[in-house]
């Protein structure tokens, strides 16, 4: 499925309504290439703009030292008030420009972070949806959004500024060497020590940050899972054990997080203390050289200020090193999880309206090598209805998922009007398929929105028609807000039976050609079962193909064909009438067919 992308015009990078220069424009992407590397590459011009502003800002940072030199070496010796005023006005203007460029540089990084989030979000969301379909861990899925936020926050923060300012450290050191070689050596030694501390930060924190990130994902996943199963946990006395497990994970996470924070704090404090000491050492060395009349008093102050600026990027890097490690690890996880095959553009096929054909279909659940469906083969025509019968664990739900295109086949193919499911664009095929899963969850929103499959352009008439087909219209209008009733996350304000009937209305919305119902009567009362039978008959009369997985005979009253499977293998496929006439079919397994459903 092609993600929706947005092209960012040059004017999108603004600061208080002022468009930034074209040089800091974030180039639009191609739309198809949505890897993290490609998105950052599209921000190249923005990063060049930040580098340009960093150059100007670091040059302006020389304002203070040069001003000090002029005050000590010219103003104090000459006693000229006009010179002092002129220097003060000049410095005021330069610092105003300094503040402006600092704001612009920060805003560019913030906008670059927002751009990354906007471009990456559709792909991340699609990957989250695809994870359970591919049998991947939900912990990894839930960490995707957090990883994206981590990268965006680091990119929008002060951490990247250290890397843009770092190349100026040797230049500032060279300026100090120009003042005097001794001062230059002191500054270079201090910079080398701080750089060594930054390297140490990399090695001692990398593993801790990674472990803490994994535990954080586990804690978040456990919180969501426990909340979803709160009723079961409360009723069956499981809250104590869940709390113990939660506390165990949280305790380990806090220990690792605390150790990483302590190490970062210690290194940051040492770095700050060392920088302050180096400034004092620079003043002492400058004073000694001034006594020897090798430097001027203004040079002492200027060298100390320039040293502070030279060491500032290294100190900032050490302070943000943990954030840098977290962002780097998050970006690596994003790269590995977002390595998805590019969706191939498909020709829009006509709406299916004739046949459903399965040929030698074999299906295995994602992340499993053992097939649960082997060699299923049948054909249904428009207006047919199929009841799939078999013991629990025989593969009925697996087969329905394959027919819905949720799980791929490992052998054979499934075709609608002669075209394999893989040839259809999922978004174009979706409206022609109605699916009621065995485990039903509704989305947060109104009843009407759920029936309409969240389609903002859905007409009220189509929504009401689907509800009437499912026999749930009267139930809905009896609610205080009717179709506009907000059902909450997962539809928790409704009973299980009500959710199932609304799920059936959603499956029937738009009168799709292929309707797949997995145990649709498992939570229905007698009235609901009658409505289900009537809905199947109505959809058959409209030319739809209906497939029903059932354990109870009432669900297959309106079907025309029966498929019996056991241990994933097809035992019987025939019309229901013929099977009822031949009671001994399949070694007495169907005697009659309705008995097999029981």
Coordinates of C-alpha atoms in Angstrom, one line a residue:
X1 CA 0.0 0.0 0.0
X2 CA 1.5 3.3 -1.1
X3 CA 1.8 5.7 1.8
X4 CA 0.4 9.2 1.4
X5 CA 3.3 11.6 1.3
X6 CA 3.4 15.4 1.6
X7 CA 5.7 17.7 -0.4
X8 CA 7.2 20.4 1.7
X9 CA 7.6 23.7 -0.2
X10 CA 10.5 26.0 0.5
X11 CA 8.2 28.3 2.4
X12 CA 7.2 25.6 4.8
X13 CA 10.4 26.4 6.8
X14 CA 9.4 29.5 8.6
X15 CA 10.3 31.4 11.8
X16 CA 7.5 33.6 13.2
X17 CA 6.1 34.0 9.7
X18 CA 9.4 34.7 8.1
X19 CA 10.4 32.3 5.3
X20 CA 13.9 30.9 5.6
X21 CA 16.3 31.3 2.7
X22 CA 16.1 28.7 -0.1
X23 CA 19.5 27.4 1.1
X24 CA 17.8 25.8 4.1
X25 CA 14.9 24.3 2.1
X26 CA 14.0 20.7 2.9
X27 CA 13.8 19.0 -0.5
X28 CA 10.7 17.0 -1.2
X29 CA 11.0 13.3 -1.4
X30 CA 10.1 11.1 -4.3
X31 CA 7.2 9.6 -2.4
X32 CA 8.2 6.0 -3.0
X33 CA 11.5 6.0 -1.1
X34 CA 10.6 6.4 2.6
X35 CA 13.6 4.9 4.3
X36 CA 15.1 6.8 7.2
X37 CA 18.3 7.4 5.2
X38 CA 16.4 8.8 2.2
X39 CA 14.4 11.2 4.4
X40 CA 17.5 12.5 6.1
X41 CA 19.1 12.9 2.6
X42 CA 16.1 15.0 1.6
X43 CA 17.0 17.2 4.6
X44 CA 20.5 17.8 3.2
X45 CA 19.8 21.4 2.3
X46 CA 18.4 22.1 5.8
X47 CA 21.6 20.7 7.3
X48 CA 23.7 22.7 5.0
X49 CA 21.8 25.8 6.2
X50 CA 22.5 24.8 9.8
X51 CA 26.1 24.4 8.9
X52 CA 26.1 27.9 7.3
X53 CA 24.5 29.5 10.3
X54 CA 26.9 27.6 12.6
X55 CA 29.8 29.1 10.7
X56 CA 28.4 32.7 11.2
X57 CA 27.5 32.0 14.9
X58 CA 31.0 30.8 15.7
X59 CA 32.6 33.7 13.9
X60 CA 30.3 36.0 15.9
X61 CA 31.5 34.2 19.1
X62 CA 34.8 36.0 18.6
X63 CA 33.0 39.2 19.3
X64 CA 33.4 38.9 23.1
X65 CA 37.1 38.1 23.2
X66 CA 38.0 40.8 20.6
X67 CA 35.9 43.3 22.6
X68 CA 37.8 42.4 25.8
X69 CA 41.1 42.8 24.0
X70 CA 40.1 46.2 22.7
X71 CA 38.8 47.4 26.2
X72 CA 42.0 46.3 28.0
X73 CA 44.6 47.2 25.3
X74 CA 43.1 50.3 23.7
X75 CA 40.3 51.9 25.8
X76 CA 41.9 51.6 29.2
X77 CA 45.3 52.7 27.9
X78 CA 43.9 55.7 25.9
X79 CA 41.0 56.6 28.2
X80 CA 38.9 57.3 25.1
X81 CA 35.1 57.4 25.9
X82 CA 34.1 57.7 22.2
X83 CA 36.1 54.6 21.3
X84 CA 34.3 52.7 24.2
X85 CA 30.9 53.9 22.9
X86 CA 31.7 52.9 19.3
X87 CA 32.9 49.5 20.4
X88 CA 29.8 49.0 22.6
X89 CA 27.4 49.8 19.7
X90 CA 29.3 47.5 17.4
X91 CA 29.2 44.7 19.9
X92 CA 25.4 45.2 20.5
X93 CA 24.7 44.9 16.8
X94 CA 26.8 41.8 16.5
X95 CA 25.1 40.1 19.4
X96 CA 21.7 40.9 18.0
X97 CA 22.7 39.1 14.8
X98 CA 24.1 36.3 16.9
X99 CA 20.8 35.8 18.7
X100 CA 18.9 35.9 15.3
X101 CA 21.1 33.2 13.8
X102 CA 20.8 31.1 16.9
X103 CA 17.0 31.2 16.7
X104 CA 17.1 30.4 13.0
X105 CA 19.4 27.5 13.4
X106 CA 17.3 26.0 16.2
X107 CA 14.1 26.5 14.2
X108 CA 15.6 24.7 11.1
X109 CA 16.4 21.7 13.2
X110 CA 12.9 21.7 14.8
X111 CA 11.3 21.8 11.3
X112 CA 13.7 19.1 10.1
X113 CA 12.5 16.9 13.0
X114 CA 8.9 17.6 12.1
X115 CA 9.5 16.8 8.5
X116 CA 11.1 13.5 9.4
X117 CA 8.1 12.6 11.6
X118 CA 5.6 13.6 8.8
X119 CA 7.4 11.6 6.1
X120 CA 8.1 8.6 8.3
X121 CA 4.7 8.4 10.1
X122 CA 2.8 6.7 7.3
X123 CA 5.4 4.0 6.8
X124 CA 5.7 3.5 10.6
X125 CA 2.0 3.1 10.9
X126 CA 1.8 0.6 8.0
X127 CA 4.7 -1.4 9.6
X128 CA 2.8 -1.4 12.9
X129 CA -0.3 -2.8 11.2
X130 CA 1.8 -5.4 9.3
X131 CA 3.7 -6.7 12.3
X132 CA 1.0 -8.9 13.8
X133 CA 0.1 -10.1 10.3
X134 CA 3.7 -11.2 9.8
X135 CA 3.9 -12.9 13.2
X136 CA 6.4 -10.4 14.7
X137 CA 6.6 -9.4 18.3
X138 CA 4.1 -6.7 19.4
X139 CA 6.9 -5.3 21.7
X140 CA 8.9 -4.4 18.6
X141 CA 5.8 -2.9 17.0
X142 CA 5.0 -0.7 20.0
X143 CA 8.6 0.6 20.1
X144 CA 8.4 2.0 16.5
X145 CA 6.5 5.2 17.5
X146 CA 8.8 5.7 20.5
X147 CA 11.9 5.2 18.3
X148 CA 10.6 7.7 15.8
X149 CA 9.9 10.2 18.6
X150 CA 13.4 9.6 20.0
X151 CA 15.1 10.4 16.7
X152 CA 12.9 13.5 16.1
X153 CA 13.5 14.9 19.6
X154 CA 17.2 14.4 19.3
X155 CA 17.2 16.0 15.8
X156 CA 15.2 19.0 17.2
X157 CA 17.3 19.4 20.3
X158 CA 20.7 20.8 21.2
X159 CA 22.6 17.5 20.6
X160 CA 23.1 18.0 16.8
X161 CA 24.5 21.6 17.5
X162 CA 27.5 20.0 19.2
X163 CA 28.4 18.2 16.0
X164 CA 28.0 21.4 13.8
X165 CA 30.1 23.4 16.2
X166 CA 32.8 20.7 16.8
X167 CA 34.7 21.5 13.6
X168 CA 35.3 25.0 14.9
X169 CA 37.2 23.7 18.0
X170 CA 40.5 23.3 16.1
X171 CA 40.0 26.8 14.6
X172 CA 39.6 28.4 18.1
X173 CA 42.6 26.4 19.3
X174 CA 44.6 27.8 16.4
X175 CA 43.6 31.3 17.4
X176 CA 44.9 30.7 20.9
X177 CA 48.1 29.4 19.4
X178 CA 48.4 32.7 17.6
X179 CA 48.2 34.5 20.9
X180 CA 51.0 32.3 22.4
X181 CA 52.2 28.7 21.9
X182 CA 52.0 28.0 25.6
X183 CA 48.4 29.0 25.8
X184 CA 47.7 27.0 22.7
X185 CA 49.2 23.8 24.2
X186 CA 47.2 24.3 27.4
X187 CA 44.0 24.6 25.3
X188 CA 44.9 21.6 23.1
X189 CA 45.5 19.5 26.1
X190 CA 42.2 20.3 27.7
X191 CA 40.4 19.6 24.4
X192 CA 42.1 16.2 24.1
X193 CA 41.1 15.2 27.6
X194 CA 37.4 16.2 27.0
X195 CA 37.4 14.4 23.7
X196 CA 38.7 11.3 25.5
X197 CA 35.8 11.6 28.0
X198 CA 33.4 11.7 25.1
X199 CA 34.8 8.5 23.7
X200 CA 34.6 6.9 27.1
X201 CA 30.9 7.9 27.2
X202 CA 30.3 6.0 24.0
X203 CA 31.7 2.7 25.3
X204 CA 30.4 2.7 28.9
X205 CA 26.8 3.8 28.0
X206 CA 26.0 2.0 24.8
X207 CA 25.0 -1.3 26.2
X208 CA 23.1 0.2 29.1
X209 CA 21.0 2.5 26.9
X210 CA 20.2 -0.4 24.6
X211 CA 19.1 -2.7 27.4
X212 CA 17.0 0.0 29.1
X213 CA 15.3 0.7 25.7
X214 CA 14.3 -2.9 25.4
X215 CA 12.9 -3.0 28.9
X216 CA 11.0 0.2 28.3
X217 CA 9.3 -1.4 25.3
X218 CA 8.4 -4.5 27.4
X219 CA 7.0 -2.3 30.1
X220 CA 4.8 -0.4 27.7
X221 CA 3.6 -3.5 26.0
X222 CA 2.8 -5.2 29.3
X223 CA 0.9 -2.1 30.5
X224 CA -1.3 -2.2 27.3
X225 CA -1.8 -5.9 27.5
X226 CA -2.8 -5.8 31.2
X227 CA -5.2 -3.0 30.6
X228 CA -6.8 -4.9 27.7
X229 CA -7.3 -7.9 29.9
X230 CA -8.2 -6.0 33.1
X231 CA -11.6 -7.7 33.6
X232 CA -10.1 -11.2 33.3
X233 CA -7.3 -10.3 35.7
X234 CA -9.6 -8.9 38.3
X235 CA -12.2 -11.7 38.1
X236 CA -9.6 -14.5 38.3
X237 CA -7.3 -13.0 40.9
X238 CA -4.4 -12.4 38.5
X239 CA -3.7 -8.7 39.4
X240 CA -1.2 -9.6 42.1
X241 CA 1.0 -11.7 39.7
X242 CA 0.7 -9.1 37.0
X243 CA 1.8 -6.4 39.4
X244 CA 4.7 -8.5 40.5
X245 CA 5.8 -9.0 36.9
X246 CA 5.3 -5.3 36.2
X247 CA 7.3 -4.3 39.2
X248 CA 10.1 -6.7 38.3
X249 CA 10.4 -5.2 34.8
X250 CA 10.1 -1.7 36.1
X251 CA 12.7 -2.2 38.7
X252 CA 15.2 -3.6 36.3
X253 CA 14.5 -0.8 33.9
X254 CA 14.9 1.8 36.6
X255 CA 18.2 0.3 37.7
X256 CA 19.6 0.3 34.1
X257 CA 18.3 3.7 33.4
X258 CA 19.7 5.0 36.7
X259 CA 23.1 3.5 36.0
X260 CA 23.2 5.1 32.6
X261 CA 22.0 8.5 34.0
X262 CA 24.6 8.3 36.8
X263 CA 27.4 7.6 34.4
X264 CA 26.3 10.4 32.1
X265 CA 26.0 12.7 35.1
X266 CA 29.4 11.9 36.4
X267 CA 31.1 12.4 33.0
X268 CA 29.1 15.6 32.4
X269 CA 30.2 17.0 35.8
X270 CA 33.8 16.0 35.3
X271 CA 33.7 17.6 31.9
X272 CA 32.3 20.9 33.3
X273 CA 34.7 21.0 36.2
X274 CA 37.6 20.3 33.8
X275 CA 36.5 23.1 31.5
X276 CA 36.3 25.6 34.4
X277 CA 39.7 24.4 35.6
X278 CA 41.2 24.9 32.1
X279 CA 39.8 28.4 32.0
X280 CA 41.5 29.1 35.3
X281 CA 44.7 27.5 34.2
X282 CA 44.5 29.6 31.0
X283 CA 44.2 32.8 33.1
X284 CA 47.1 31.7 35.4
X285 CA 49.3 31.0 32.4
X286 CA 48.3 34.2 30.7
X287 CA 49.1 36.1 33.9
X288 CA 52.5 34.5 34.1
X289 CA 53.2 35.4 30.4
X290 CA 51.9 38.9 31.0
X291 CA 54.3 39.3 33.9
X292 CA 57.1 38.2 31.5
X293 CA 55.6 40.8 29.1
X294 CA 55.0 38.2 26.4
X295 CA 51.2 38.9 26.1
X296 CA 49.0 41.8 26.8
X297 CA 46.4 41.8 29.6
X298 CA 43.6 41.8 27.1
X299 CA 45.0 38.6 25.6
X300 CA 44.6 36.8 28.9
X301 CA 40.8 37.4 29.0
X302 CA 40.4 36.8 25.2
X303 CA 42.2 33.5 25.4
X304 CA 40.1 32.3 28.3
X305 CA 36.9 33.2 26.6
X306 CA 38.0 31.5 23.3
X307 CA 39.0 28.4 25.2
X308 CA 35.6 28.3 26.8
X309 CA 34.0 28.4 23.3
X310 CA 36.4 25.9 21.9
X311 CA 35.6 23.3 24.6
X312 CA 31.8 24.1 24.7
X313 CA 30.9 21.7 21.8
X314 CA 32.8 18.8 23.4
X315 CA 31.1 19.5 26.7
X316 CA 27.7 19.7 25.0
X317 CA 28.4 16.4 23.2
X318 CA 29.3 14.6 26.5
X319 CA 26.1 16.0 28.1
X320 CA 24.0 14.8 25.2
X321 CA 25.8 11.6 24.6
X322 CA 23.1 9.4 26.1
X323 CA 20.5 11.1 23.9
X324 CA 22.8 10.5 20.9
X325 CA 23.1 6.8 21.7
X326 CA 19.4 6.5 22.2
X327 CA 18.7 8.2 18.9
X328 CA 21.3 6.1 17.0
X329 CA 19.9 2.9 18.4
X330 CA 16.4 4.0 17.6
X331 CA 17.4 4.9 14.0
X332 CA 19.0 1.4 13.6
X333 CA 15.9 -0.3 14.8
X334 CA 13.8 1.8 12.5
X335 CA 16.0 0.9 9.6
X336 CA 15.8 -2.8 10.3
X337 CA 12.0 -2.8 10.8
X338 CA 11.2 -0.5 7.9
X339 CA 13.1 -2.6 5.4
X340 CA 9.9 -3.5 3.6
X341 CA 9.6 -4.4 -0.1
X342 CA 8.5 -1.4 -2.1
X343 CA 4.9 -1.8 -3.1
X344 CA 4.5 -2.4 -6.8
X345 CA 2.0 -0.2 -8.5
X346 CA -0.9 -2.3 -9.7
X347 CA -3.4 -1.8 -12.5
X348 CA -6.9 -1.1 -11.2
X349 CA -8.9 -4.2 -11.8
X350 CA -12.6 -4.2 -12.3
X351 CA -14.8 -4.9 -9.3
X352 CA -15.1 -8.7 -8.7
X353 CA -18.6 -10.0 -9.4
X354 CA -18.4 -13.6 -10.7
X355 CA -16.3 -16.2 -9.0
X356 CA -14.1 -17.2 -6.1
X357 CA -11.6 -19.9 -6.9
X358 CA -9.1 -21.7 -4.6
X359 CA -6.6 -24.0 -6.3
X360 CA -4.5 -26.3 -4.1
X361 CA -4.2 -23.7 -1.4
X362 CA -1.7 -24.3 1.4
X363 CA -1.4 -21.7 4.2
X364 CA 0.8 -21.4 7.3
X365 CA 0.6 -18.8 10.0
X366 CA 3.2 -16.0 9.8
X367 CA 6.6 -16.9 11.4
X368 CA 5.7 -20.6 11.2
X369 CA 7.0 -23.2 8.8
X370 CA 4.2 -25.7 9.5
X371 CA 1.2 -25.3 7.2
X372 CA -2.2 -25.5 8.9
X373 CA -4.1 -25.7 5.6
X374 CA -3.1 -28.2 2.9
X375 CA -4.6 -28.6 -0.6
X376 CA -7.9 -26.8 -0.4
X377 CA -9.6 -26.6 -3.8
X378 CA -13.1 -25.4 -4.7
X379 CA -15.0 -22.8 -6.8
X380 CA -17.9 -20.6 -5.8
X381 CA -20.0 -18.5 -8.1
X382 CA -21.9 -15.3 -7.4
X383 CA -24.9 -16.0 -5.1
X384 CA -23.3 -19.0 -3.5
X385 CA -22.8 -19.4 0.2
X386 CA -20.3 -21.7 1.8
X387 CA -20.3 -23.2 5.3
X388 CA -16.9 -24.3 6.6
X389 CA -17.2 -27.0 9.2
X390 CA -14.6 -28.9 11.2
X391 CA -13.3 -29.5 14.7
X392 CA -11.4 -26.8 16.6
X393 CA -7.9 -26.3 15.4
X394 CA -8.6 -27.7 12.0
X395 CA -7.6 -24.5 10.2
X396 CA -11.0 -22.9 9.4
X397 CA -10.0 -19.4 10.6
X398 CA -6.6 -19.7 8.8
X399 CA -8.4 -20.5 5.5
X400 CA -10.7 -17.5 6.0
X401 CA -7.7 -15.2 6.7
X402 CA -6.1 -16.4 3.5
X403 CA -9.3 -15.7 1.5
X404 CA -9.3 -12.2 3.0
X405 CA -5.7 -11.6 1.9
X406 CA -4.5 -11.3 5.4
X407 CA -2.2 -14.3 5.4
X408 CA -0.4 -15.2 2.1
X409 CA -0.6 -18.7 0.6
X410 CA 2.6 -20.8 0.5
X411 CA 1.3 -22.9 -2.3
X412 CA -1.6 -22.6 -4.7
X413 CA -3.5 -19.4 -5.3
X414 CA -6.8 -17.7 -4.5
X415 CA -8.5 -15.9 -7.4
X416 CA -11.4 -13.5 -7.7
X417 CA -12.8 -13.4 -11.2
X418 CA -9.7 -15.2 -12.4
X419 CA -7.3 -12.6 -10.9
X420 CA -5.0 -13.7 -8.0
X421 CA -5.4 -11.7 -4.8
X422 CA -1.8 -10.5 -5.1
X423 CA -2.8 -8.7 -8.3
X424 CA -5.2 -6.5 -6.4
X425 CA -4.3 -3.3 -4.6
X426 CA -5.5 -3.9 -1.0
X427 CA -7.1 -0.5 -0.8
X428 CA -9.1 -1.1 -4.0
X429 CA -10.0 -4.6 -3.1
X430 CA -11.0 -3.8 0.5
X431 CA -14.4 -2.3 -0.3
X432 CA -15.4 -5.5 -2.1
X433 CA -14.6 -7.7 0.9
X434 CA -16.6 -8.0 4.1
X435 CA -14.8 -9.6 7.0
X436 CA -16.1 -10.5 10.5
X437 CA -13.2 -12.0 12.5
X438 CA -13.6 -14.5 15.3
X439 CA -12.0 -12.0 17.8
X440 CA -13.7 -8.7 17.1
X441 CA -12.5 -5.3 18.1
X442 CA -14.2 -2.1 17.1
X443 CA -12.5 1.3 16.8
X444 CA -12.9 4.2 19.1
X445 CA -15.5 6.5 17.5
X446 CA -19.2 6.4 16.8
X447 CA -21.3 3.4 15.8
X448 CA -21.9 5.0 12.4
X449 CA -18.1 5.5 11.9
X450 CA -17.4 1.8 12.7
X451 CA -20.1 0.5 10.4
X452 CA -18.8 2.8 7.6
X453 CA -15.3 1.4 8.1
X454 CA -14.1 4.9 9.2
X455 CA -14.9 6.3 5.7
X456 CA -15.5 10.1 6.1
X457 CA -17.4 10.2 2.8
X458 CA -19.9 7.4 3.8
X459 CA -23.5 8.3 3.2
X460 CA -26.1 7.9 6.0
X461 CA -28.2 5.8 3.7
X462 CA -25.5 3.2 3.2
X463 CA -24.8 3.0 6.9
X464 CA -28.4 2.5 7.8
X465 CA -28.9 -0.1 5.1
X466 CA -25.9 -2.1 6.4
X467 CA -27.3 -1.9 9.9
X468 CA -30.7 -3.1 8.7
X469 CA -29.1 -6.0 6.8
X470 CA -27.4 -7.1 10.0
X471 CA -30.7 -6.7 12.0
X472 CA -29.1 -4.2 14.3
X473 CA -30.9 -0.9 13.3
X474 CA -33.5 -1.1 16.0
X475 CA -30.9 -1.8 18.7
X476 CA -28.9 1.2 17.5
X477 CA -31.7 3.7 17.4
X478 CA -32.8 2.6 20.9
X479 CA -29.5 4.1 22.3
X480 CA -29.5 7.6 23.6
X481 CA -27.3 8.9 20.8
X482 CA -28.4 6.4 18.1
X483 CA -25.8 6.0 15.3
X484 CA -23.7 8.8 16.8
X485 CA -23.1 6.9 20.1
X486 CA -19.4 6.9 21.0
X487 CA -18.5 3.3 21.8
X488 CA -15.1 4.0 23.3
X489 CA -11.8 2.1 22.7
X490 CA -12.6 -1.4 21.4
X491 CA -16.3 -0.7 21.8
X492 CA -16.2 -1.4 25.5
X493 CA -19.6 0.3 26.3
X494 CA -21.4 -2.4 24.2
X495 CA -22.0 -6.0 25.1
X496 CA -20.1 -8.7 23.2
X497 CA -23.2 -9.6 21.3
X498 CA -23.9 -6.0 20.3
X499 CA -20.3 -5.6 19.1
X500 CA -20.6 -8.7 17.0
X501 CA -23.8 -7.5 15.3
X502 CA -22.2 -4.1 14.6
X503 CA -19.2 -6.0 13.3
X504 CA -21.6 -7.9 11.0
X505 CA -23.1 -4.6 9.8
X506 CA -19.5 -3.4 9.1
X507 CA -18.8 -6.5 7.0
X508 CA -22.1 -6.0 5.0
X509 CA -21.5 -2.3 4.5
X510 CA -21.5 -1.4 0.8
X511 CA -22.8 -4.9 -0.2
X512 CA -19.3 -6.4 -0.9
X513 CA -18.9 -9.2 -3.3
X514 CA -17.0 -11.6 -0.9
X515 CA -18.3 -11.8 2.7
X516 CA -16.2 -13.8 5.2
X517 CA -17.8 -14.5 8.5
X518 CA -15.8 -16.4 11.1
X519 CA -18.2 -17.8 13.7
X520 CA -20.6 -14.9 13.4
X521 CA -23.2 -16.4 15.7
X522 CA -20.9 -17.3 18.6
X523 CA -22.3 -14.5 20.8
X524 CA -25.7 -14.0 19.2
X525 CA -29.1 -14.7 20.8
X526 CA -32.0 -16.2 18.9
X527 CA -33.0 -12.9 17.3
X528 CA -29.4 -12.2 16.3
X529 CA -29.1 -15.7 14.6
X530 CA -32.3 -15.1 12.7
X531 CA -31.0 -11.7 11.5
X532 CA -27.7 -13.4 10.5
X533 CA -29.6 -16.0 8.4
X534 CA -31.7 -13.4 6.7
X535 CA -28.6 -11.3 6.0
X536 CA -26.9 -14.2 4.3
X537 CA -30.0 -14.9 2.2
X538 CA -30.2 -11.2 1.2
X539 CA -26.6 -10.9 0.3
X540 CA -26.8 -14.0 -1.8
X541 CA -29.8 -12.5 -3.7
X542 CA -27.6 -9.4 -4.4
X543 CA -25.0 -11.7 -6.0
X544 CA -22.5 -11.8 -3.2
X545 CA -20.4 -14.9 -2.2
X546 CA -20.7 -15.6 1.5
X547 CA -18.3 -17.8 3.5
X548 CA -19.3 -18.8 7.0
X549 CA -17.2 -20.6 9.6
X550 CA -19.5 -22.3 12.1
X551 CA -19.8 -24.7 15.0
X552 CA -23.5 -24.2 15.4
X553 CA -26.1 -25.5 12.8
X554 CA -28.0 -22.2 12.8
X555 CA -25.1 -20.4 11.1
X556 CA -25.3 -22.7 8.0
X557 CA -29.0 -22.7 7.4
X558 CA -28.8 -20.3 4.5
X559 CA -25.6 -21.7 2.8
X560 CA -25.6 -23.5 -0.5
X561 CA -22.3 -25.4 -0.1
X562 CA -20.4 -27.2 2.6
X563 CA -16.7 -27.5 3.0
X564 CA -15.4 -29.9 5.7
X565 CA -11.8 -29.8 6.8
X566 CA -9.9 -31.7 9.4
X567 CA -6.2 -31.1 10.4
X568 CA -6.0 -28.6 7.6
X569 CA -7.0 -31.1 4.9
X570 CA -10.2 -30.9 2.8
X571 CA -12.5 -33.8 3.4
X572 CA -15.7 -32.8 1.6
X573 CA -16.8 -30.0 -0.7
X574 CA -20.3 -30.3 -2.1
X575 CA -23.7 -28.7 -2.1
X576 CA -25.6 -28.9 1.1
X577 CA -28.6 -30.5 -0.5
X578 CA -26.6 -33.3 -2.0
X579 CA -24.8 -33.9 1.3
X580 CA -28.0 -34.0 3.2
X581 CA -29.4 -36.6 0.8
X582 CA -26.2 -38.7 1.1
X583 CA -25.9 -39.0 4.9
X584 CA -23.1 -41.4 4.8
X585 CA -20.7 -39.0 3.0
X586 CA -17.2 -38.7 4.4
X587 CA -17.5 -41.9 6.5
X588 CA -20.5 -40.7 8.4
X589 CA -19.0 -37.3 9.4
X590 CA -22.1 -35.6 7.9
X591 CA -25.2 -37.2 9.2
X592 CA -26.8 -34.8 8.4
X593 CA -24.7 -31.8 7.7
X594 CA -26.4 -29.8 10.4
X595 CA -25.4 -32.4 12.9
X596 CA -21.7 -32.0 11.8
X597 CA -22.0 -28.4 12.6
X598 CA -22.9 -29.2 16.2

